[in-house]
Coordinates of C-alpha atoms and ligand atoms in Angstrom, one line a residue:
X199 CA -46.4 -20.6 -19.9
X200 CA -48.7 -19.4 -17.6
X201 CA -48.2 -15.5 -16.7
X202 CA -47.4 -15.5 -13.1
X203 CA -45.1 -18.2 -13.5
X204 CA -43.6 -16.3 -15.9
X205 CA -43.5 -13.3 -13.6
X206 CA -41.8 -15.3 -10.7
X207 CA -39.2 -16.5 -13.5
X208 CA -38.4 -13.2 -14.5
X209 CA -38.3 -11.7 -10.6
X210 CA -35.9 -15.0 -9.7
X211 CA -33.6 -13.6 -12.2
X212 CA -33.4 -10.1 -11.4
X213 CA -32.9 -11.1 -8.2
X214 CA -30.2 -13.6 -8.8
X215 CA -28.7 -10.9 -10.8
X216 CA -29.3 -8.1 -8.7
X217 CA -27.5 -10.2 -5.7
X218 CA -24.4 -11.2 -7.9
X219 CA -24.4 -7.5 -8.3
X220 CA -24.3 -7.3 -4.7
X221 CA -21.7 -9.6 -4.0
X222 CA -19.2 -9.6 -6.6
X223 CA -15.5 -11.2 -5.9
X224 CA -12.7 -8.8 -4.9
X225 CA -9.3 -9.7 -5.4
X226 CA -7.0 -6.7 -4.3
X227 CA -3.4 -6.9 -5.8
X228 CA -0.9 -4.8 -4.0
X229 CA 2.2 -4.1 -5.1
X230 CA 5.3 -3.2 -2.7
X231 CA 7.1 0.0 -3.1
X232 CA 5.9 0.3 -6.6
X233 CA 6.9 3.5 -7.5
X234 CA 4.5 6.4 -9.4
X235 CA 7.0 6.7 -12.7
X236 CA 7.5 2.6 -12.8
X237 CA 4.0 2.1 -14.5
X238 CA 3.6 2.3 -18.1
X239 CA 0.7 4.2 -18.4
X240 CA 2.8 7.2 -16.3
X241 CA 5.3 7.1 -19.3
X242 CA 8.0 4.7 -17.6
X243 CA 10.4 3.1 -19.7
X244 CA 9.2 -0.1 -17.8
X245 CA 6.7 -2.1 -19.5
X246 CA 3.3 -2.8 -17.6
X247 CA 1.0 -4.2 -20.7
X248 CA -0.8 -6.0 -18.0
X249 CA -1.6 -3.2 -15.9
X250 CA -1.4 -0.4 -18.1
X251 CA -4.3 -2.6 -20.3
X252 CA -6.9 -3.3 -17.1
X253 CA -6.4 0.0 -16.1
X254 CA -7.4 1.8 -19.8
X255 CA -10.8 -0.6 -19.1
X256 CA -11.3 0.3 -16.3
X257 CA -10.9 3.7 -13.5
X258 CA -7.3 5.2 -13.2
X259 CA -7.2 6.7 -9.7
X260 CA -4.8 9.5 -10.4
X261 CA -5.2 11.5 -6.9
X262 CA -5.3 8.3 -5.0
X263 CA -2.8 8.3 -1.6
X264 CA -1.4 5.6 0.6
X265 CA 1.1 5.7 3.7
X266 CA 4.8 6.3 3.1
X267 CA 5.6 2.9 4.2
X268 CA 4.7 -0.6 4.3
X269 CA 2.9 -1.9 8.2
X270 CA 0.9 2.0 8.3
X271 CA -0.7 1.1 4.6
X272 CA -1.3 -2.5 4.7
X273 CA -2.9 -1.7 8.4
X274 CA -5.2 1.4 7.3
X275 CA -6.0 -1.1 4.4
X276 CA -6.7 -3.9 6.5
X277 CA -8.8 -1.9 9.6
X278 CA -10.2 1.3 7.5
X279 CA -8.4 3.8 10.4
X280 CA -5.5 6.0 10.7
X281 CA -2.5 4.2 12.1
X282 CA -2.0 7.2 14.9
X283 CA -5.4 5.9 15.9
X284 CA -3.9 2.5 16.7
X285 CA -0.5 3.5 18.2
X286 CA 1.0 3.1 14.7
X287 CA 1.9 6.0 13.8
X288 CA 5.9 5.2 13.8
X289 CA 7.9 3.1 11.7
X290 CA 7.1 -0.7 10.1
X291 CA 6.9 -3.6 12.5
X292 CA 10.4 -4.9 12.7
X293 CA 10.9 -8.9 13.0
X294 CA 11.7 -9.0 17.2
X295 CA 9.2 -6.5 18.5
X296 CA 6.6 -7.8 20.1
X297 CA 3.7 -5.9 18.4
X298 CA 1.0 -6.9 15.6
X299 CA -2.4 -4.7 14.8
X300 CA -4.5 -4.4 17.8
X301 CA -6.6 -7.8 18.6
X302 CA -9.2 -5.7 19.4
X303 CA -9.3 -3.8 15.6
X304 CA -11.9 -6.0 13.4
X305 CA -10.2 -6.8 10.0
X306 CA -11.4 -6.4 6.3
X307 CA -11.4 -10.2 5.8
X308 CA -13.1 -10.4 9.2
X309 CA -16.1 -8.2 7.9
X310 CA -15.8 -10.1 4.1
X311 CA -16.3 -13.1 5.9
X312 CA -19.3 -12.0 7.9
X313 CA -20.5 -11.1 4.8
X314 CA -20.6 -14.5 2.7
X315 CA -17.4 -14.5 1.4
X316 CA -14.3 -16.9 1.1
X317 CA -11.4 -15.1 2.3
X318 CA -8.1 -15.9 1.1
X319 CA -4.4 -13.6 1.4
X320 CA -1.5 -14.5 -0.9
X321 CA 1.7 -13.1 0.2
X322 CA 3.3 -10.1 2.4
X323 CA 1.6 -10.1 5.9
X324 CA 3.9 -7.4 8.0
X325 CA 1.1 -7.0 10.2
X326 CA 2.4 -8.4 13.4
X327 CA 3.1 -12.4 14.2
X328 CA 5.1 -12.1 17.4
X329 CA 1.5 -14.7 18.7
X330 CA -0.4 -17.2 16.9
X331 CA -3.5 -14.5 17.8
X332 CA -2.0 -11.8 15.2
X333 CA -1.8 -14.3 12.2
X334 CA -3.7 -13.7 9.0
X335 CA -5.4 -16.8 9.5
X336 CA -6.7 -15.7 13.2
X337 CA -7.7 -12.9 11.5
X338 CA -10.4 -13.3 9.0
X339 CA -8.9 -15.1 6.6
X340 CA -9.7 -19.1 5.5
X341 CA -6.2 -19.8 4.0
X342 CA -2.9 -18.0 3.7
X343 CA 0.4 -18.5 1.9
X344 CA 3.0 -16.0 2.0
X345 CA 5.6 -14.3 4.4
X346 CA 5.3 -12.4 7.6
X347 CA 8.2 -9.7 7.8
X348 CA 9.4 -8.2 5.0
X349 CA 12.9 -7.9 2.7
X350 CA 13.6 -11.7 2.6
X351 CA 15.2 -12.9 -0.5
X352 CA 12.8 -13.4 -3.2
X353 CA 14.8 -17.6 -3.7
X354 CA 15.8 -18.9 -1.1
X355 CA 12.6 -17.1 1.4
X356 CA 15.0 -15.8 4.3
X357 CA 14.9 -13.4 6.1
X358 CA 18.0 -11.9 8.0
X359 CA 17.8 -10.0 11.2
X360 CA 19.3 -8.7 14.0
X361 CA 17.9 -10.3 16.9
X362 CA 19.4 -8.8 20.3
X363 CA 21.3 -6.0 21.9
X364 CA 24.6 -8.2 21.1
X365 CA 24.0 -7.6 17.6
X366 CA 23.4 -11.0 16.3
X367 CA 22.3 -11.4 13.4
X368 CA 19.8 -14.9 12.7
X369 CA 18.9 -15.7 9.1
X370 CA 15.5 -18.1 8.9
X371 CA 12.9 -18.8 6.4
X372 CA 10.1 -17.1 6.6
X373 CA 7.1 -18.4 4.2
X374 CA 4.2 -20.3 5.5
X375 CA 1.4 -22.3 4.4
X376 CA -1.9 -21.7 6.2
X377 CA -0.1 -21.5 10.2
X378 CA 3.0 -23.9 8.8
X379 CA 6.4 -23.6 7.6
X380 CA 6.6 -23.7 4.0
X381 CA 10.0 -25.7 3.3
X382 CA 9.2 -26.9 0.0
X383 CA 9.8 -23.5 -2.3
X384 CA 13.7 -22.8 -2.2
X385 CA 14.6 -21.6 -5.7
X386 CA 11.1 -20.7 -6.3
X387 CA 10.9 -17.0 -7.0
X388 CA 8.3 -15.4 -5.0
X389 CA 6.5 -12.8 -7.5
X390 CA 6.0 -16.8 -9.5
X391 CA 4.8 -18.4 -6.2
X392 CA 2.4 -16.2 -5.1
X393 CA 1.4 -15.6 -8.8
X394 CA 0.8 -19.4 -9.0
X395 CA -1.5 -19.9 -5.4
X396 CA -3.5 -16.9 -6.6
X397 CA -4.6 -18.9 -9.9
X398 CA -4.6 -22.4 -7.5
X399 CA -6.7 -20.4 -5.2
X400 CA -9.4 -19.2 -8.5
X401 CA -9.3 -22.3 -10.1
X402 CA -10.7 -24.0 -7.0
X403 CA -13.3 -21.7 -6.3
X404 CA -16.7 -22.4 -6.7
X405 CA -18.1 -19.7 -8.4
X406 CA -21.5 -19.5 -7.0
X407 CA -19.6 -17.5 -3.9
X408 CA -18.5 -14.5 -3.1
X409 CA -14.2 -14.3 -3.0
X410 CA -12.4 -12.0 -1.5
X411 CA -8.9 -12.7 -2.6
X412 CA -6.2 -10.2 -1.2
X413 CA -2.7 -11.1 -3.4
X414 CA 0.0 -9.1 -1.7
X415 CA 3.0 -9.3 -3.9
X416 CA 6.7 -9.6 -3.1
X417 CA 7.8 -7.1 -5.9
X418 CA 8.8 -4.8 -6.5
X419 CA 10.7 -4.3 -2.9
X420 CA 14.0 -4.6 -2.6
X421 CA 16.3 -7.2 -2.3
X422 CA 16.8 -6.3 -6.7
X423 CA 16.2 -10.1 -7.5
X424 CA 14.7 -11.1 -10.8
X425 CA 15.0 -14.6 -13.3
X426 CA 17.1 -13.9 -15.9
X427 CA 14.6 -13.9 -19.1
X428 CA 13.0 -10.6 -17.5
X429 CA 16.0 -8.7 -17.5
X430 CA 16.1 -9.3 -21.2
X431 CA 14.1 -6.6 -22.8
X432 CA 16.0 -4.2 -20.4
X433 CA 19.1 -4.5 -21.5
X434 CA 19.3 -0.6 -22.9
X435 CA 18.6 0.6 -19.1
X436 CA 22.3 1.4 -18.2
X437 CA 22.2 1.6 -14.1
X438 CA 22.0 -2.1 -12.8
X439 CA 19.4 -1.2 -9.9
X440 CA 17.4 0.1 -12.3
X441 CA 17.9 -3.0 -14.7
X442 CA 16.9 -5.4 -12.2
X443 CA 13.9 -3.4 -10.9
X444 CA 12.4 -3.3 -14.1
X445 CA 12.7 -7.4 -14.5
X446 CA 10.7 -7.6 -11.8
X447 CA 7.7 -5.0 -12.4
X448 CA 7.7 -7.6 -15.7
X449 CA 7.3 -10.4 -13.4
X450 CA 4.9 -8.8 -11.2
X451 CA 2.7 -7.4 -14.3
X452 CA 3.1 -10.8 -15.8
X453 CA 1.6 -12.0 -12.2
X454 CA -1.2 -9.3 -12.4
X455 CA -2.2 -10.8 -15.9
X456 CA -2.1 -15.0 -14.9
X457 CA -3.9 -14.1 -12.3
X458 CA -7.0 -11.9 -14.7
X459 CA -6.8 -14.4 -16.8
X460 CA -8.0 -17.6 -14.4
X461 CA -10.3 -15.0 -13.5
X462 CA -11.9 -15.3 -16.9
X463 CA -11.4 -18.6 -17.5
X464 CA -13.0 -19.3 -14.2
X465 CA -15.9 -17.4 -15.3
X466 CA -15.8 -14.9 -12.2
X467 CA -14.6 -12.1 -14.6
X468 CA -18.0 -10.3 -15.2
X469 CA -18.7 -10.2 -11.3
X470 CA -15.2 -9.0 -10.6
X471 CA -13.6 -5.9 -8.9
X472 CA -10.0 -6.1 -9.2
X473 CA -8.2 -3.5 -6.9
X474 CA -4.8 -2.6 -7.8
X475 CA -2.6 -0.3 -5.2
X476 CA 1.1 0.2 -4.4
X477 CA 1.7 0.1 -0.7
X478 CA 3.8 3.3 -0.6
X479 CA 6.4 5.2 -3.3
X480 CA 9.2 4.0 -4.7
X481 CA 12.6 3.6 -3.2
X482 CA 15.0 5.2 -5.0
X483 CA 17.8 3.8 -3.3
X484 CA 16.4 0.6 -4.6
X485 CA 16.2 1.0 -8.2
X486 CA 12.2 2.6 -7.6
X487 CA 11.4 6.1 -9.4
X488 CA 8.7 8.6 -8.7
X489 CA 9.7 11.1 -10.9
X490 CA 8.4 14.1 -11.5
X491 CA 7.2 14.0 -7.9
X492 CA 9.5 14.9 -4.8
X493 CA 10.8 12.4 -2.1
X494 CA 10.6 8.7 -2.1
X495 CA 9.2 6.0 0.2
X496 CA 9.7 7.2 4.1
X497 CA 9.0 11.3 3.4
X498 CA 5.5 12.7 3.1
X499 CA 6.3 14.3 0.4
X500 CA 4.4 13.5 -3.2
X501 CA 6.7 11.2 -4.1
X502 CA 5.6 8.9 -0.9
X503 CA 2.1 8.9 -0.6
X504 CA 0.9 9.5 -3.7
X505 CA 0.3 5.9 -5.4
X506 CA -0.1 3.8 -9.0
X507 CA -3.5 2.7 -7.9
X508 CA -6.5 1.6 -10.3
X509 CA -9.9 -0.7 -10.0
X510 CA -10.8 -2.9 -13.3
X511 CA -13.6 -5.1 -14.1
X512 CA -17.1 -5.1 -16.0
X513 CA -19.2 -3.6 -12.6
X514 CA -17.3 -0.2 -13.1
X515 CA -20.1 2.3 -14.4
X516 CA -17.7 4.7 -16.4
X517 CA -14.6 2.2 -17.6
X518 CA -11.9 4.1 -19.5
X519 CA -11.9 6.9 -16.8
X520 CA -9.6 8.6 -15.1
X521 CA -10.5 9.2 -11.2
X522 CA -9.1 12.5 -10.0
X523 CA -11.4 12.4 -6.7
X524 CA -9.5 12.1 -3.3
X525 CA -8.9 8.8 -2.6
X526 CA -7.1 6.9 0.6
X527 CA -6.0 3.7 1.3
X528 CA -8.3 3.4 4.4
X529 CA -11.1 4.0 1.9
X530 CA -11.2 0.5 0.7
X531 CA -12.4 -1.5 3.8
X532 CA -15.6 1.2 3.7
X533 CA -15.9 0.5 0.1
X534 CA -15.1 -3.0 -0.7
X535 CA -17.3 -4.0 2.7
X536 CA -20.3 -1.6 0.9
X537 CA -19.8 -3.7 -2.4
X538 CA -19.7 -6.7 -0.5
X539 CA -23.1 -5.9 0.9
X540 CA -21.8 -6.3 4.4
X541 CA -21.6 -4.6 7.1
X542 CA -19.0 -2.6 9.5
X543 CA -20.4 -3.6 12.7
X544 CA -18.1 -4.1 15.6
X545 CA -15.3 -1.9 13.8
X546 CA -13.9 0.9 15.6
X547 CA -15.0 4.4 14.3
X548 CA -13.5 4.3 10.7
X549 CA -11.4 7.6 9.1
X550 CA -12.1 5.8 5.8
X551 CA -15.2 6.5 3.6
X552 CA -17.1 4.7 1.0
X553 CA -16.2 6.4 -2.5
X554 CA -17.2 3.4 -4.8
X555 CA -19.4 6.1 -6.7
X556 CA -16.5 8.2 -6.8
X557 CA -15.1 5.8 -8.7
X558 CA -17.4 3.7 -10.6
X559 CA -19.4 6.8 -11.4
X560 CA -17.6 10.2 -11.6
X561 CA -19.3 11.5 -8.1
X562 CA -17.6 13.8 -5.8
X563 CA -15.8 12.2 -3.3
X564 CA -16.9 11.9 0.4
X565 CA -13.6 12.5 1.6
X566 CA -12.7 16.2 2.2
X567 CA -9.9 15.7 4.2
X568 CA -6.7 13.3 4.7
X569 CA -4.2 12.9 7.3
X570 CA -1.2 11.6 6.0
X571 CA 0.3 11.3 9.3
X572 CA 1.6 12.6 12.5
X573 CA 4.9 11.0 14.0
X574 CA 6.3 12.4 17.0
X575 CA 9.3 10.0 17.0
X576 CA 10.5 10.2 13.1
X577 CA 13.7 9.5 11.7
X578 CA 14.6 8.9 8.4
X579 CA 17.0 5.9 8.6
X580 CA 18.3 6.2 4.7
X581 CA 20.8 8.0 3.3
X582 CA 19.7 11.2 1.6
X583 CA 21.5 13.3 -1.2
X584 CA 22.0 16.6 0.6
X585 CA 21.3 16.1 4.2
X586 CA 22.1 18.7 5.5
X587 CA 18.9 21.0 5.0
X588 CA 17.5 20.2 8.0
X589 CA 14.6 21.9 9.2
X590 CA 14.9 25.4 11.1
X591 CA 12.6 24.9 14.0
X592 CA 12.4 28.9 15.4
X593 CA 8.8 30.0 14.4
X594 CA 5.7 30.0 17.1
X595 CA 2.1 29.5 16.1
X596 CA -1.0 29.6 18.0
X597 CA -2.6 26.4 17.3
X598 CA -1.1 24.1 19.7
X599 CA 0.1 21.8 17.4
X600 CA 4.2 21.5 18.1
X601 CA 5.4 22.1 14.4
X602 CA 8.6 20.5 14.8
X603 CA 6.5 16.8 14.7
X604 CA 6.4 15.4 11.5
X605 CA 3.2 15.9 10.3
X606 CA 0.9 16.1 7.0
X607 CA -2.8 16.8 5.9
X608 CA -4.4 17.6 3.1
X609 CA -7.5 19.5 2.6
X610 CA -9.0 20.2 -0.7
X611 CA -6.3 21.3 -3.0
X612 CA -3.7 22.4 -0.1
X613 CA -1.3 20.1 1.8
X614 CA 0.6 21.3 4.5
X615 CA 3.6 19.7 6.1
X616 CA 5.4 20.3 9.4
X617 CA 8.9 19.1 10.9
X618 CA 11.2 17.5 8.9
X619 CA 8.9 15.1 6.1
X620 CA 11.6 13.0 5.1
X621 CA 14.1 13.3 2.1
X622 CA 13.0 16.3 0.2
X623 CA 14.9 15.6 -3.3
X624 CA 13.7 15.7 -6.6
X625 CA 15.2 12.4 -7.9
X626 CA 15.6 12.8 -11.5
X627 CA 14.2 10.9 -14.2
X628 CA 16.1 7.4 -14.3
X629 CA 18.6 7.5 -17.2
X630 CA 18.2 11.4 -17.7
X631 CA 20.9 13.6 -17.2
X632 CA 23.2 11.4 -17.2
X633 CA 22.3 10.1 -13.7
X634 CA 20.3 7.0 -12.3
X635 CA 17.7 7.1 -9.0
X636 CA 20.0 8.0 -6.4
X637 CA 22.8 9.8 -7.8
X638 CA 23.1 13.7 -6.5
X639 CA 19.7 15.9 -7.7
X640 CA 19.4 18.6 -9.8
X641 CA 20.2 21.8 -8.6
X642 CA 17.1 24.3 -7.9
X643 CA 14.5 25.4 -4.8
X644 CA 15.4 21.6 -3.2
X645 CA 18.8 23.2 -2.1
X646 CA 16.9 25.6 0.5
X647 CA 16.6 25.1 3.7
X648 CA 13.2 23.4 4.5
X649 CA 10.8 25.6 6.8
X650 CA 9.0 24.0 9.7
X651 CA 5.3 25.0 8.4
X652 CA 5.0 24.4 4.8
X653 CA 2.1 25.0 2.3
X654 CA 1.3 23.2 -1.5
X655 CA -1.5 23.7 -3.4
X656 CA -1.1 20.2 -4.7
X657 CA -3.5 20.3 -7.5
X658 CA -1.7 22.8 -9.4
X659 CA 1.7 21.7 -8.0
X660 CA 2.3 18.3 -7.2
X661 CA 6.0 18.8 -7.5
X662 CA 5.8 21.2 -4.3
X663 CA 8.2 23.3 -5.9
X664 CA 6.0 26.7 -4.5
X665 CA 6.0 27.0 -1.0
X666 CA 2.7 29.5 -0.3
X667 CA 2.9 29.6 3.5
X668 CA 3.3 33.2 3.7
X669 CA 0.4 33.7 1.1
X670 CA -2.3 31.8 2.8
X671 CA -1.4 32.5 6.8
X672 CA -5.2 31.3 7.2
X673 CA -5.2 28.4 5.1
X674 CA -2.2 27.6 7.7
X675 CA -3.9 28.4 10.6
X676 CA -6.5 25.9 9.7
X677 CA -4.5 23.0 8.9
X678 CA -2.5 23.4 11.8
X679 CA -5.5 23.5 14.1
X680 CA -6.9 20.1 12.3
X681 CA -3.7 18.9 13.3
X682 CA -4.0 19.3 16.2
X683 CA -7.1 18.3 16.2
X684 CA -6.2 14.8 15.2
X685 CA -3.0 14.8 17.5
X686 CA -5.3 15.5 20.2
X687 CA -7.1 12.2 19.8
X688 CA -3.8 10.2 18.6
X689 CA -3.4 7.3 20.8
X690 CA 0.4 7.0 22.2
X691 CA 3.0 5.7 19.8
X692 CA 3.2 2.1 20.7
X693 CA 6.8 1.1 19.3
X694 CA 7.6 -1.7 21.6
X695 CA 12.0 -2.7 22.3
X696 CA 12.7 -6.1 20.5
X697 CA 12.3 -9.2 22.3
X698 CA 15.1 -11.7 21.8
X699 CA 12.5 -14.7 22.2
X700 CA 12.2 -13.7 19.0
X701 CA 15.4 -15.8 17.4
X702 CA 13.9 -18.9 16.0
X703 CA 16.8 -20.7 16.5
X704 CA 19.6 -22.0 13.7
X705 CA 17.3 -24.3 11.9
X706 CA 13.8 -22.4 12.8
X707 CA 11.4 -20.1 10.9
X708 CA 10.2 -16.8 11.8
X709 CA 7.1 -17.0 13.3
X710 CA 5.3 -16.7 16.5
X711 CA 6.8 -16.9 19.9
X712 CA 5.2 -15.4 22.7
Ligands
LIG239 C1 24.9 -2.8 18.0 O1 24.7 -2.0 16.8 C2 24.4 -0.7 17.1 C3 24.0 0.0 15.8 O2 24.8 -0.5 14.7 C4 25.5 0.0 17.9 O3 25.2 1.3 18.2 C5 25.8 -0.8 19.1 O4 26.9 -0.3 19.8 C6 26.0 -2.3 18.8 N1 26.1 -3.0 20.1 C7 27.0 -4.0 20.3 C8 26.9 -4.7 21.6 O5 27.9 -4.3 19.5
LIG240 C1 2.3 -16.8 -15.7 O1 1.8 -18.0 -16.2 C2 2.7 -18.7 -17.1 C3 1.9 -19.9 -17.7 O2 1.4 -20.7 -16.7 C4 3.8 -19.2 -16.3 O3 4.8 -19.9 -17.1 C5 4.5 -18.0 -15.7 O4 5.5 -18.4 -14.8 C6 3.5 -17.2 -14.9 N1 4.1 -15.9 -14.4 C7 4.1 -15.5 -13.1 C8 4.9 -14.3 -12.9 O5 3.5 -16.0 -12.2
LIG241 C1 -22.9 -6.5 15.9 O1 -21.9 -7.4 16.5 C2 -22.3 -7.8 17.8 C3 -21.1 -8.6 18.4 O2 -20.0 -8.5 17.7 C4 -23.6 -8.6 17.8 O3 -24.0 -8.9 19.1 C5 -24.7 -7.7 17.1 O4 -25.8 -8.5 17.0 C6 -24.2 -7.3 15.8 N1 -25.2 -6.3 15.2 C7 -25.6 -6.4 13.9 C8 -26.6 -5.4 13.5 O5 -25.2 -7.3 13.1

């Protein structure tokens, strides 16, 4: 062979491999109300061979936060900003309010898509559908199957709601197929479903482009629904909740591996970055566990924000690592657009950052800071062991920021919270001391009254069993002053009254109606 021919041979495939590198296929798998003890590989006594196995090959992210509930994650996921940037900051979007993700926020699978990529969602929307506008598929993304709300039943794919001051309550299906009403899966359980469109969707694709496959499971949220032959191998678990939670991290780990394995035998395996994230902590109250860490889903403490979370596949420059870099949920729509070789053009200024060498090599993380959240209008609407420690508000600061707000950032090792965060209990391990996730807690520092300003050095104690406020006034001082940094340029709290056009009628599905 002549020598420049050869040359141009060899440059055509470093290119072609140096532009696979650039595009691989993402498929993001996240989980709902997963909870930080309910993954093998953090020493549950549920079994996750699928994810505890991906995750040993590839980067554990063990300092890796998301929101406390399910609409603020899935929409810093989805737009790469801070929900009190959007009017989010309170509360999920519940089925009759009129409300979705601004129009005017660009979208992950909008950006993927201007990038080169097929963009597909499998599951849980709970981004807004109150018009067609705030659909998935009017949002960046080619095809969708899955739910809009949230809490259905995982069978029969109804949701029930209240629908109007008079208290009615309407029960409708809600699972669609691109913009229509899936009929056709009653008796189908979901976690199997969605599992099953995910491989459909791989099996289909042609491998020469770029997917971006976002697989946004059922499980492992409440209602505790499973098929019998997972509860099998729990039969020694003694509380029921528990039981039946466990069946269904099964299912969904079961899910997690169907779907890495069409990966492979699709071939897309070697150019793949798999994303795995819970959307917030567990719910104890729902058979969930995030022991040894304080508070559950709804609180900003530990036990709410800090999530199972973990990127596999062959790209990763260090597999078999453990991340302990700051990492946020609104971090991915930086990084994944980054790997994607795209842009973020026409995206509102972002509070995520790109930390794919944080991972994938072992750098420092870009991010210095997080802000977990400020609320102004929080409640916490479950029923917490030991209520009654309610927050004193009597101290004054001089930073501005009103410390009776719910509030909490994190900077470097310290994380300070304000107001009341949420239920402060240390739930104990499930099946330990004779109790299961929601009995009474232990006795110890959780039975003092909360303070309105308090201070953690989270690395050294993620428990936050040592309140340091009065040993670092500055450190205070500072955090409250970011705060109200970030409350300053907080857009209102948009938490629109329900709309009874909502109520789809006897024989309707939820869906769009404005
Ligand atoms: C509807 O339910 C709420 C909360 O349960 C209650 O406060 C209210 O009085 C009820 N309204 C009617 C009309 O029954
Ligand atoms: C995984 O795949 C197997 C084989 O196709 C199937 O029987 C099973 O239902 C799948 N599991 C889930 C959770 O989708
Ligand atoms: C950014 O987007 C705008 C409109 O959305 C377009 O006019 C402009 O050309 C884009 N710029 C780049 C660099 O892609």
């Amino acid at each position: 062979m002549d020598l420049s021919l050869l040359f141009a041979a060899l440059l055509l495939v470093s290119f072609r491999s140096a532009s696979a590198a650039a595009r691989p296929h993402v498929v993001f798998i996240l989980a709902d109300d997963f909870g930080w003890n309910d993954v093998g590989y953090h020493g549950s006594e549920i079994r996750t061979p699928n994810l505890d196995r991906l995750s040993a090959a590839g980067v554990r992210l063990e300092n890796y936060y998301v929101q406390p509930l399910c609409t603020p994650s899935r929409s810093q996921l989805m737009t790469g900003r801070y929900q009190i940037h959007m009017g989010m900051q309170h509360q999920i979007i519940w089925p009759c309010q009129p409300h979705c993700v601004p129009l005017d926020e660009k979208l992950l699978p909008q950006l993927m898509k201007e990038a080169g990529y097929a963009t597909h969602m499998v599951g849980k929307w709970h981004l807004g559908m109150y018009k067609e506008a705030c659909l998935p598929t009017r949002r960046g993304f080619d095809t969708y199957f899955g739910y809009l709300l949230g809490s259905e039943d995982y069978f029969s794919h109804v949701r029930c709601s209240r629908i109007d001051a008079r208290n009615l309550t309407r029960c409708a299906l809600d699972l669609r197929d691109g913009e229509e009403v899936a009929a056709g899966y009653g008796g189908v359980y979901s976690t199997e479903a969605f599992g099953r469109r995910a491989t459909d969707i791989i099996e289909k694709h042609n491998p020469d482009e770029p997917l971006f496959l976002y697989v946004a499971l059922q499980a492992v949220h409440e209602p505790l629904q499973v098929p019998d032959r997972y509860l099998a191998p729990y039969s020694f678990i003694e509380d029921l909740h528990r039981r039946r939670y466990a069946g269904m991290a099964s299912a969904m780990d079961e899910a997690v591996g169907n779907i890495t394995l069409a990966l492979r035998r699709r071939g897309l395996w070697d150019d793949t970055v798999l994303v795995f994230s819970t959307d917030n902590g567990g719910q104890t109250l729902g058979g969930g566990s995030n022991w040894p860490l304080r508070g559950r889903k709804w609180s900003l403490w530990e036990g709410g924000i800090r999530g199972v979370g973990f990127v596999a596949g062959p790209l990763l420059k260090r597999p078999g690592t453990v991340c302990r870099e700051l990492v946020h949920v609104s971090d991915w729509l930086p990084t994944l657009v980054g790997l994607a070789g795209g842009g973020t053009n026409g995206t509102k200024p972002l509070d995520g950052f790109d930390v794919w060498r944080a991972i994938s090599e072992g750098f420092a993380s870009p991010r210095l800071e997080l802000l977990h959240n400020i609320d102004p209008l929080y409640v916490d609407v479950a029923q917490c062991p030991g209520t009654g420690r309610r927050v004193a508000l009597t101290e004054g600061f001089g930073s501005g920021f009103n410390v009776s707000v719910h509030a909490a950032i994190r900077s470097s090792n310290w994380k300070l919270l304000t107001g009341y965060p949420g239920c402060p209990v240390w739930f104990p391990r499930p099946g330990h001391n004779g109790s299961g996730p929601g009995s009474d807690p232990l006795p110890g520092p959780g039975s003092d009254p909360l303070k309105p300003v308090m201070l953690y050095d989270v690395e050294k104690d993620p428990e936050e069993r040592n309140e340091l406020s009065a040993a670092f006034p500055a450190v205070v001082e500072y955090l409250l002053r970011r705060l109200q940094k970030h409350q300053s340029a907080a857009s209102p709290v948009d938490f629109p009254a329900d709309d009874p056009r909502c109520d789809p009628g006897p024989a309707g599905a939820w869906g769009p109606w404005a």
